[in-house]
Backbone as JSON Lines, residues from 0, in Angstrom:
{"i":0,"aa":"M","n":[8.01,84.9,-255.89],"ca":[7.35,86.2,-256.09],"c":[7.65,86.92,-254.67]}
{"i":1,"aa":"A","n":[8.4,88.15,-254.99],"ca":[8.92,88.97,-253.83],"c":[7.34,89.45,-252.94]}
{"i":2,"aa":"T","n":[7.72,89.59,-251.77],"ca":[6.52,90.02,-250.76],"c":[6.43,91.89,-250.95]}
{"i":3,"aa":"L","n":[5.49,92.3,-250.45],"ca":[5.38,93.34,-250.7],"c":[6.4,94.03,-250.21]}
{"i":4,"aa":"K","n":[6.96,93.86,-248.87],"ca":[8.29,94.19,-248.1],"c":[9.18,93.99,-248.69]}
{"i":5,"aa":"Q","n":[9.63,93.0,-249.42],"ca":[10.71,92.59,-249.95],"c":[10.86,93.79,-251.2]}
{"i":6,"aa":"S","n":[9.61,94.0,-252.08],"ca":[9.83,94.84,-253.0],"c":[10.15,96.34,-252.85]}
{"i":7,"aa":"I","n":[9.59,96.59,-251.55],"ca":[9.95,98.23,-251.06],"c":[11.56,98.14,-250.86]}
{"i":8,"aa":"Q","n":[12.1,97.09,-249.92],"ca":[13.33,96.89,-249.72],"c":[14.23,97.06,-250.95]}
{"i":9,"aa":"L","n":[13.78,96.44,-252.07],"ca":[14.52,95.97,-253.32],"c":[14.64,97.71,-253.5]}
{"i":10,"aa":"A","n":[13.36,98.4,-253.85],"ca":[13.36,99.95,-254.23],"c":[14.65,100.77,-253.66]}
{"i":11,"aa":"I","n":[14.29,100.42,-252.03],"ca":[15.58,101.38,-251.51],"c":[16.7,101.01,-251.8]}
{"i":12,"aa":"R","n":[16.94,99.82,-251.68],"ca":[18.36,99.56,-251.88],"c":[18.96,99.7,-253.22]}
{"i":13,"aa":"E","n":[18.37,99.52,-254.27],"ca":[18.35,99.96,-255.69],"c":[18.69,101.75,-255.85]}
{"i":14,"aa":"M","n":[17.99,102.23,-255.2],"ca":[17.68,103.77,-254.88],"c":[19.2,104.15,-253.96]}
{"i":15,"aa":"L","n":[19.5,103.41,-252.99],"ca":[20.77,103.77,-252.62],"c":[22.11,103.45,-253.44]}
{"i":16,"aa":"K","n":[21.84,102.38,-253.95],"ca":[22.9,101.81,-254.96],"c":[23.38,103.17,-255.91]}
{"i":17,"aa":"K","n":[22.29,103.5,-256.71],"ca":[22.45,104.24,-257.85],"c":[22.88,105.73,-257.14]}
{"i":18,"aa":"Y","n":[22.32,106.52,-256.39],"ca":[22.19,107.76,-255.92],"c":[23.56,107.99,-254.67]}
{"i":19,"aa":"T","n":[24.23,106.9,-254.16],"ca":[25.52,107.1,-253.34],"c":[26.59,106.44,-253.82]}
{"i":20,"aa":"D","n":[27.63,106.74,-253.3],"ca":[28.72,106.09,-253.73],"c":[29.16,104.76,-252.87]}
{"i":21,"aa":"C","n":[28.29,104.31,-251.93],"ca":[28.42,103.41,-250.81],"c":[28.54,102.24,-252.06]}
{"i":22,"aa":"L","n":[29.79,101.03,-251.81],"ca":[29.8,99.91,-252.25],"c":[28.34,98.92,-252.26]}
{"i":23,"aa":"P","n":[27.78,98.17,-253.02],"ca":[26.45,97.57,-253.15],"c":[26.37,96.71,-251.88]}
{"i":24,"aa":"N","n":[27.91,96.22,-251.66],"ca":[27.58,94.92,-250.6],"c":[27.73,95.38,-249.21]}
{"i":25,"aa":"N","n":[28.05,96.79,-249.14],"ca":[27.63,97.65,-248.09],"c":[26.46,98.12,-247.55]}
{"i":26,"aa":"I","n":[25.56,97.83,-248.46],"ca":[24.15,98.52,-248.4],"c":[23.13,97.36,-247.69]}
{"i":27,"aa":"L","n":[22.85,97.65,-246.45],"ca":[22.35,96.27,-245.83],"c":[21.0,96.83,-245.25]}
{"i":28,"aa":"A","n":[20.18,95.84,-245.39],"ca":[18.43,95.89,-244.99],"c":[18.6,95.73,-243.46]}
{"i":29,"aa":"G","n":[18.09,96.29,-242.84],"ca":[17.93,96.23,-241.18],"c":[17.36,94.86,-240.46]}
{"i":30,"aa":"Y","n":[17.41,94.5,-239.36],"ca":[16.93,93.47,-239.31],"c":[17.12,92.09,-239.57]}
{"i":31,"aa":"N","n":[18.38,91.74,-240.16],"ca":[18.43,90.5,-241.11],"c":[19.7,89.97,-239.94]}
{"i":32,"aa":"N","n":[19.33,88.4,-239.72],"ca":[20.27,87.6,-239.01],"c":[21.35,87.38,-239.8]}
{"i":33,"aa":"R","n":[22.49,86.97,-238.72],"ca":[24.05,86.68,-239.69],"c":[24.64,87.52,-240.25]}
{"i":34,"aa":"V","n":[24.73,89.01,-240.5],"ca":[25.16,89.83,-241.45],"c":[26.21,90.38,-240.29]}
{"i":35,"aa":"E","n":[27.45,90.48,-240.96],"ca":[28.31,91.15,-240.48],"c":[28.62,92.42,-241.01]}
{"i":36,"aa":"L","n":[29.03,93.4,-240.04],"ca":[29.2,94.76,-240.58],"c":[30.34,95.03,-241.31]}
{"i":37,"aa":"P","n":[30.77,95.75,-242.42],"ca":[31.87,95.81,-242.7],"c":[32.56,96.47,-241.8]}
{"i":38,"aa":"T","n":[34.01,96.02,-241.73],"ca":[35.3,96.42,-241.05],"c":[35.46,97.74,-241.01]}
{"i":39,"aa":"D","n":[35.45,98.39,-242.26],"ca":[35.94,99.57,-242.62],"c":[34.92,100.94,-242.4]}
{"i":40,"aa":"N","n":[33.71,100.18,-241.38],"ca":[32.52,101.36,-241.26],"c":[32.08,102.29,-242.27]}
{"i":41,"aa":"D","n":[32.32,101.77,-243.36],"ca":[31.73,102.45,-244.51],"c":[30.61,101.92,-244.91]}
{"i":42,"aa":"Y","n":[29.32,102.08,-244.67],"ca":[28.09,101.1,-244.89],"c":[27.02,102.13,-244.6]}
{"i":43,"aa":"I","n":[25.71,101.32,-245.17],"ca":[24.31,101.97,-245.01],"c":[23.45,100.79,-244.55]}
{"i":44,"aa":"V","n":[22.76,101.0,-243.48],"ca":[21.61,100.36,-243.0],"c":[20.14,100.98,-243.22]}
{"i":45,"aa":"F","n":[19.74,100.17,-243.78],"ca":[18.15,100.86,-243.86],"c":[17.04,100.02,-243.76]}
{"i":46,"aa":"T","n":[16.14,100.56,-242.74],"ca":[15.06,99.72,-241.97],"c":[13.97,100.26,-242.57]}
{"i":47,"aa":"V","n":[12.96,99.08,-242.8],"ca":[11.26,99.53,-243.07],"c":[10.52,99.58,-241.69]}
{"i":48,"aa":"L","n":[10.15,100.6,-241.52],"ca":[9.42,100.59,-240.23],"c":[7.96,100.8,-240.43]}
{"i":49,"aa":"N","n":[7.08,101.35,-239.54],"ca":[5.87,100.92,-239.41],"c":[4.57,101.72,-240.69]}
{"i":50,"aa":"P","n":[3.89,100.8,-241.37],"ca":[3.36,101.56,-242.33],"c":[2.07,102.43,-241.71]}
{"i":51,"aa":"L","n":[1.55,103.62,-242.11],"ca":[0.51,103.97,-241.71],"c":[-0.47,104.21,-242.87]}
{"i":52,"aa":"R","n":[-1.5,103.75,-242.71],"ca":[-2.92,103.97,-243.27],"c":[-3.22,105.28,-243.62]}
{"i":53,"aa":"T","n":[-3.54,105.83,-244.93],"ca":[-4.0,106.88,-245.37],"c":[-5.28,106.87,-246.07]}
{"i":54,"aa":"G","n":[-6.49,107.27,-245.29],"ca":[-7.73,107.55,-246.0],"c":[-8.3,105.87,-245.62]}
{"i":55,"aa":"T","n":[-9.37,106.02,-246.52],"ca":[-10.26,104.86,-246.55],"c":[-9.89,103.97,-247.65]}
{"i":56,"aa":"P","n":[-9.96,102.69,-247.31],"ca":[-9.91,101.85,-248.76],"c":[-10.96,102.06,-249.82]}
{"i":57,"aa":"I","n":[-10.32,101.93,-251.25],"ca":[-11.02,102.05,-252.14],"c":[-11.53,100.61,-252.74]}
{"i":58,"aa":"E","n":[-12.85,100.23,-252.88],"ca":[-13.28,99.03,-253.34],"c":[-13.63,99.11,-254.66]}
{"i":59,"aa":"R","n":[-13.64,98.08,-255.23],"ca":[-13.92,98.2,-256.9],"c":[-14.42,96.71,-257.12]}
{"i":60,"aa":"T","n":[-15.75,96.45,-257.75],"ca":[-16.11,95.24,-257.86],"c":[-16.4,95.07,-259.35]}
{"i":61,"aa":"T","n":[-15.9,94.1,-259.77],"ca":[-15.82,93.42,-261.26],"c":[-16.83,91.83,-261.21]}
{"i":62,"aa":"A","n":[-17.79,91.87,-262.3],"ca":[-18.41,90.54,-262.14],"c":[-18.62,90.34,-263.84]}
{"i":63,"aa":"T","n":[-18.88,88.86,-263.92],"ca":[-19.23,88.42,-265.22],"c":[-20.47,87.32,-264.54]}
{"i":64,"aa":"P","n":[-21.05,86.88,-265.55],"ca":[-22.14,85.9,-265.2],"c":[-21.87,84.93,-264.37]}
{"i":65,"aa":"L","n":[-20.36,84.49,-264.28],"ca":[-19.95,83.46,-263.41],"c":[-19.16,83.69,-262.18]}
{"i":66,"aa":"Q","n":[-18.7,84.87,-262.21],"ca":[-17.68,84.79,-260.94],"c":[-17.85,86.37,-260.6]}
{"i":67,"aa":"G","n":[-17.46,86.82,-259.37],"ca":[-17.41,88.33,-259.02],"c":[-15.92,88.68,-258.32]}
{"i":68,"aa":"T","n":[-15.46,89.75,-258.47],"ca":[-13.98,89.84,-257.64],"c":[-14.28,91.14,-257.15]}
{"i":69,"aa":"V","n":[-14.01,91.11,-255.93],"ca":[-13.84,92.38,-254.95],"c":[-12.51,92.95,-255.0]}
{"i":70,"aa":"T","n":[-12.11,94.18,-255.15],"ca":[-10.49,94.58,-255.16],"c":[-10.72,95.54,-254.13]}
{"i":71,"aa":"S","n":[-9.93,95.71,-253.13],"ca":[-9.78,96.9,-251.85],"c":[-8.29,97.63,-252.39]}
{"i":72,"aa":"Y","n":[-8.28,98.73,-252.44],"ca":[-6.96,99.61,-252.41],"c":[-6.78,100.18,-251.18]}
{"i":73,"aa":"Q","n":[-5.64,100.3,-250.41],"ca":[-5.4,100.91,-249.55],"c":[-4.3,101.63,-249.36]}
{"i":74,"aa":"H","n":[-4.05,102.8,-249.54],"ca":[-3.08,103.69,-249.41],"c":[-2.46,104.0,-248.34]}
{"i":75,"aa":"F","n":[-0.96,103.68,-248.09],"ca":[-0.17,103.87,-247.17],"c":[1.21,104.41,-247.31]}
{"i":76,"aa":"R","n":[1.56,105.23,-246.17],"ca":[2.54,106.26,-245.87],"c":[3.89,105.07,-244.95]}
{"i":77,"aa":"L","n":[5.11,104.92,-245.44],"ca":[5.64,103.92,-244.82],"c":[7.17,104.96,-244.52]}
{"i":78,"aa":"P","n":[7.51,104.78,-243.63],"ca":[8.46,105.34,-242.82],"c":[10.02,104.5,-243.21]}
{"i":79,"aa":"V","n":[11.07,104.9,-243.93],"ca":[12.27,104.05,-243.7],"c":[13.47,104.58,-243.39]}
{"i":80,"aa":"Q","n":[13.93,104.16,-242.22],"ca":[14.96,104.82,-241.53],"c":[16.44,104.3,-242.32]}
{"i":81,"aa":"I","n":[17.14,105.41,-242.69],"ca":[18.55,104.97,-243.41],"c":[19.68,105.65,-242.64]}
{"i":82,"aa":"D","n":[20.26,104.68,-242.08],"ca":[21.57,104.88,-241.25],"c":[22.86,105.1,-241.99]}
{"i":83,"aa":"F","n":[23.3,106.44,-242.03],"ca":[24.56,106.4,-242.92],"c":[25.91,106.32,-241.73]}
{"i":84,"aa":"Y","n":[26.79,105.27,-242.25],"ca":[28.18,105.35,-241.69],"c":[29.36,105.89,-242.26]}
{"i":85,"aa":"G","n":[30.25,105.8,-241.32],"ca":[31.57,106.22,-241.88],"c":[31.97,107.75,-242.29]}
{"i":86,"aa":"A","n":[33.13,107.74,-243.05],"ca":[33.46,109.38,-243.13],"c":[32.73,110.0,-244.29]}
{"i":87,"aa":"N","n":[32.08,109.42,-245.05],"ca":[30.95,110.18,-246.11],"c":[29.84,109.87,-245.87]}
{"i":88,"aa":"A","n":[29.47,109.62,-244.57],"ca":[27.65,109.63,-244.07],"c":[27.25,110.96,-243.74]}
{"i":89,"aa":"F","n":[27.87,111.87,-243.74],"ca":[27.09,113.51,-243.98],"c":[26.97,113.57,-245.12]}
{"i":90,"aa":"D","n":[27.68,113.31,-245.94],"ca":[27.57,113.81,-247.55],"c":[26.43,113.01,-248.36]}
{"i":91,"aa":"R","n":[26.31,111.53,-247.64],"ca":[25.4,110.77,-248.42],"c":[24.02,111.22,-247.83]}
{"i":92,"aa":"A","n":[23.71,111.33,-246.6],"ca":[22.48,111.69,-246.1],"c":[22.17,112.98,-246.48]}
{"i":93,"aa":"N","n":[22.73,113.75,-246.51],"ca":[22.54,115.39,-247.46],"c":[21.85,114.99,-248.74]}
{"i":94,"aa":"D","n":[22.65,114.05,-249.52],"ca":[22.26,113.75,-250.97],"c":[21.03,113.09,-250.87]}
{"i":95,"aa":"I","n":[20.67,112.28,-250.29],"ca":[19.4,111.46,-249.9],"c":[17.94,112.47,-249.82]}
{"i":96,"aa":"I","n":[18.43,113.56,-248.64],"ca":[17.3,114.61,-248.5],"c":[17.53,115.46,-249.6]}
{"i":97,"aa":"N","n":[18.22,115.94,-250.21],"ca":[18.26,116.73,-251.36],"c":[17.42,116.13,-252.51]}
{"i":98,"aa":"L","n":[17.55,114.76,-252.98],"ca":[17.15,114.03,-253.75],"c":[15.36,113.91,-253.59]}
{"i":99,"aa":"S","n":[15.17,113.68,-252.15],"ca":[13.88,113.24,-251.89],"c":[12.47,113.76,-252.15]}
{"i":100,"aa":"R","n":[12.68,115.18,-252.49],"ca":[11.58,115.72,-253.25],"c":[11.89,116.13,-254.77]}
{"i":101,"aa":"T","n":[12.42,115.61,-255.57],"ca":[12.57,115.94,-256.75],"c":[11.97,114.9,-257.73]}
{"i":102,"aa":"S","n":[11.98,115.27,-258.94],"ca":[11.12,114.51,-259.93],"c":[12.08,113.36,-260.33]}
{"i":103,"aa":"T","n":[13.44,113.53,-260.0],"ca":[14.29,112.29,-260.06],"c":[13.85,110.8,-259.55]}
{"i":104,"aa":"L","n":[13.76,111.51,-257.98],"ca":[13.55,110.26,-257.45],"c":[12.19,109.79,-257.86]}
{"i":105,"aa":"C","n":[11.22,110.52,-257.86],"ca":[9.76,110.29,-258.26],"c":[9.83,109.4,-259.58]}
{"i":106,"aa":"D","n":[10.56,109.72,-260.64],"ca":[10.63,108.89,-261.64],"c":[11.46,107.74,-261.55]}
{"i":107,"aa":"F","n":[12.37,107.67,-260.63],"ca":[13.03,106.21,-260.36],"c":[12.11,105.46,-259.79]}
{"i":108,"aa":"F","n":[11.43,105.94,-258.77],"ca":[10.66,105.18,-257.87],"c":[9.38,104.38,-258.95]}
{"i":109,"aa":"K","n":[8.71,105.07,-259.94],"ca":[7.51,104.77,-260.66],"c":[7.66,103.41,-260.8]}
{"i":110,"aa":"Q","n":[8.65,102.66,-261.15],"ca":[9.12,101.21,-261.8],"c":[8.77,100.3,-260.35]}
{"i":111,"aa":"Y","n":[9.02,100.87,-259.28],"ca":[8.38,99.65,-257.93],"c":[7.02,100.42,-257.54]}
{"i":112,"aa":"N","n":[6.46,100.99,-258.09],"ca":[5.03,101.66,-257.65],"c":[5.18,101.91,-256.3]}
{"i":113,"aa":"I","n":[5.84,102.99,-256.12],"ca":[5.99,103.65,-254.58],"c":[6.57,104.99,-255.07]}
{"i":114,"aa":"Q","n":[6.02,105.73,-254.39],"ca":[7.0,107.42,-254.43],"c":[7.3,107.93,-253.09]}
{"i":115,"aa":"P","n":[8.47,108.94,-253.33],"ca":[8.53,109.45,-252.16],"c":[7.82,110.47,-251.88]}
{"i":116,"aa":"I","n":[7.82,110.71,-250.12],"ca":[6.74,111.81,-249.85],"c":[7.7,112.79,-249.23]}
{"i":117,"aa":"A","n":[8.44,112.54,-248.52],"ca":[9.43,113.73,-247.81],"c":[10.74,112.97,-247.26]}
{"i":118,"aa":"A","n":[11.65,113.55,-246.86],"ca":[12.6,113.01,-245.58],"c":[12.57,114.31,-244.7]}
{"i":119,"aa":"D","n":[13.04,114.03,-243.58],"ca":[13.22,114.96,-242.4],"c":[14.91,115.02,-242.6]}
{"i":120,"aa":"D","n":[15.05,116.13,-241.69],"ca":[16.2,116.28,-241.41],"c":[17.45,115.25,-241.03]}
{"i":121,"aa":"A","n":[18.61,115.54,-241.4],"ca":[19.54,114.21,-240.88],"c":[19.98,114.41,-239.34]}
{"i":122,"aa":"Q","n":[19.94,113.57,-238.5],"ca":[20.28,113.67,-237.34],"c":[21.69,112.87,-237.22]}
{"i":123,"aa":"N","n":[22.66,113.52,-236.2],"ca":[23.98,112.86,-235.79],"c":[23.89,111.96,-234.88]}
{"i":124,"aa":"L","n":[24.06,110.88,-235.14],"ca":[23.93,109.72,-234.03],"c":[25.41,108.88,-234.13]}
{"i":125,"aa":"T","n":[26.57,110.08,-234.17],"ca":[27.81,109.4,-233.96],"c":[28.0,108.74,-232.7]}
{"i":126,"aa":"G","n":[28.73,107.49,-232.85],"ca":[28.88,107.03,-231.68],"c":[30.25,106.06,-231.38]}
{"i":127,"aa":"I","n":[30.49,105.28,-230.12],"ca":[31.67,104.45,-229.87],"c":[31.39,103.32,-230.33]}
{"i":128,"aa":"S","n":[32.4,102.67,-231.47],"ca":[32.49,101.1,-231.67],"c":[33.14,100.32,-230.77]}
{"i":129,"aa":"G","n":[32.75,99.15,-230.98],"ca":[33.62,98.22,-229.75],"c":[34.66,98.05,-229.85]}
{"i":130,"aa":"E","n":[35.64,98.94,-230.75],"ca":[37.11,98.95,-230.18],"c":[37.54,100.51,-229.93]}
{"i":131,"aa":"Q","n":[36.25,101.05,-229.21],"ca":[36.49,102.06,-228.49],"c":[37.08,103.47,-229.53]}
{"i":132,"aa":"E","n":[36.36,103.6,-230.57],"ca":[36.63,104.23,-232.06],"c":[35.36,105.04,-232.05]}
{"i":133,"aa":"Y","n":[35.52,106.52,-232.42],"ca":[33.89,106.86,-232.98],"c":[33.85,106.44,-234.19]}
{"i":134,"aa":"V","n":[32.54,106.38,-234.6],"ca":[32.06,106.1,-235.83],"c":[31.04,107.01,-236.34]}
{"i":135,"aa":"E","n":[31.2,107.47,-237.34],"ca":[30.16,108.71,-237.94],"c":[28.83,108.14,-238.31]}
{"i":136,"aa":"R","n":[27.92,108.45,-237.71],"ca":[26.55,108.07,-238.04],"c":[25.65,109.09,-238.25]}
{"i":137,"aa":"W","n":[24.89,109.23,-239.37],"ca":[23.93,110.32,-239.68],"c":[22.79,109.28,-240.19]}
{"i":138,"aa":"M","n":[21.54,109.52,-239.68],"ca":[20.46,109.06,-239.75],"c":[19.38,109.89,-240.65]}
{"i":139,"aa":"V","n":[18.67,109.51,-241.67],"ca":[17.42,110.05,-242.16],"c":[16.39,109.46,-242.14]}
{"i":140,"aa":"Q","n":[15.2,109.86,-241.91],"ca":[13.86,108.93,-242.08],"c":[13.11,109.29,-243.37]}
{"i":141,"aa":"L","n":[13.36,108.43,-244.47],"ca":[12.81,108.94,-246.03],"c":[11.2,108.37,-245.65]}
{"i":142,"aa":"E","n":[10.2,109.13,-246.3],"ca":[8.78,108.45,-246.04],"c":[8.64,108.45,-247.72]}
{"i":143,"aa":"V","n":[7.77,107.17,-247.86],"ca":[7.31,106.94,-249.0],"c":[5.98,106.25,-249.1]}
{"i":144,"aa":"E","n":[5.42,106.4,-250.12],"ca":[3.63,106.36,-250.44],"c":[3.72,104.75,-251.11]}
{"i":145,"aa":"Y","n":[2.72,104.12,-251.04],"ca":[2.55,102.6,-251.7],"c":[0.83,102.38,-251.56]}
{"i":146,"aa":"T","n":[0.92,101.5,-252.47],"ca":[-0.86,100.89,-252.11],"c":[-0.94,99.54,-252.22]}
{"i":147,"aa":"D","n":[-1.65,98.88,-251.33],"ca":[-1.81,97.58,-250.76],"c":[-3.04,97.34,-251.78]}
{"i":148,"aa":"V","n":[-2.96,96.21,-252.38],"ca":[-4.02,95.67,-253.25],"c":[-4.42,94.44,-253.0]}
{"i":149,"aa":"Y","n":[-5.82,94.31,-252.62],"ca":[-6.19,92.88,-252.06],"c":[-7.37,92.58,-252.78]}
{"i":150,"aa":"S","n":[-7.49,91.44,-253.59],"ca":[-8.69,90.88,-254.22],"c":[-9.35,89.79,-253.59]}
{"i":151,"aa":"T","n":[-10.57,89.53,-253.4],"ca":[-11.17,88.23,-252.96],"c":[-12.6,87.85,-253.86]}
{"i":152,"aa":"K","n":[-12.73,86.53,-254.14],"ca":[-13.76,86.27,-255.19],"c":[-15.07,86.66,-254.37]}
{"i":153,"aa":"Q","n":[-16.14,86.77,-255.21],"ca":[-17.45,87.04,-254.64],"c":[-18.54,86.45,-255.33]}
{"i":154,"aa":"D","n":[-19.55,85.69,-254.77],"ca":[-20.52,84.81,-255.37],"c":[-21.29,85.97,-256.12]}
{"i":155,"aa":"V","n":[-21.53,85.53,-257.43],"ca":[-22.46,86.63,-258.27],"c":[-23.97,85.59,-258.8]}
{"i":156,"aa":"F","n":[-24.6,86.58,-258.86],"ca":[-26.13,85.85,-260.03],"c":[-26.71,86.97,-260.6]}
{"i":157,"aa":"E","n":[-27.51,86.57,-261.98],"ca":[-27.82,87.15,-262.93],"c":[-29.12,87.85,-262.71]}
{"i":158,"aa":"G","n":[-29.79,87.17,-261.57],"ca":[-31.43,87.38,-261.64],"c":[-31.83,86.49,-260.11]}
{"i":159,"aa":"A","n":[-33.01,86.96,-259.8],"ca":[-33.88,86.39,-258.54],"c":[-34.92,86.07,-258.76]}
{"i":160,"aa":"S","n":[-35.63,84.9,-258.68],"ca":[-37.07,84.24,-258.79],"c":[-37.46,84.64,-257.09]}
{"i":161,"aa":"L","n":[-38.76,85.27,-257.24],"ca":[-39.38,85.68,-255.76],"c":[-40.45,84.86,-255.62]}
{"i":162,"aa":"N","n":[-40.64,84.3,-254.65],"ca":[-42.0,83.53,-254.05],"c":[-42.62,84.2,-253.01]}
{"i":163,"aa":"I","n":[-43.64,85.21,-253.57],"ca":[-44.33,85.94,-252.45],"c":[-45.42,85.45,-251.98]}
{"i":164,"aa":"F","n":[-45.71,85.27,-250.63],"ca":[-47.09,84.63,-250.36],"c":[-47.37,85.53,-248.93]}
{"i":165,"aa":"E","n":[-48.72,85.72,-248.75],"ca":[-49.05,86.32,-247.84],"c":[-49.08,85.65,-246.31]}
{"i":166,"aa":"T","n":[-48.94,85.98,-245.16],"ca":[-48.85,85.37,-244.18],"c":[-49.88,86.23,-242.61]}
{"i":167,"aa":"E","n":[-50.44,85.37,-241.99],"ca":[-51.23,85.97,-241.06],"c":[-50.28,86.58,-239.88]}
{"i":168,"aa":"L","n":[-50.36,87.63,-239.46],"ca":[-50.02,88.37,-238.23],"c":[-50.54,87.61,-236.59]}
């Protein structure tokens, strides 16, 4: 079973595969070990950043005569940094910004239980490669919302028997 982070990464990867013309093998998750960058400098790297809680958790308790469960729901906003490299970087960055606040992307992300919130403006971070050549790079931060769900068991009882007695003060 995939972790929550892996599920979000899958959603972002699938979005980039569907809505950009980048080759699927050139769409890379950030902070992975032993991953070679494509030599043609035509790729995308996306990195899940720091989740931000929104609001207070919502708790729901369910109980049967034998067992109880407390489930907590916490909403988070999650920035995802997407770096576009190569000759098509500018166009791809603008396409994702354009798509970020549309019903198309909302519908796409529904199957992953996340929703897009916003995307900032693209930043030109063009730099020089190890071969002393300029590599075009445009960065967009896409913000998505998701809900973390945590359940734990809780002891329950149907009734209590009280034994009340007087004491001296």
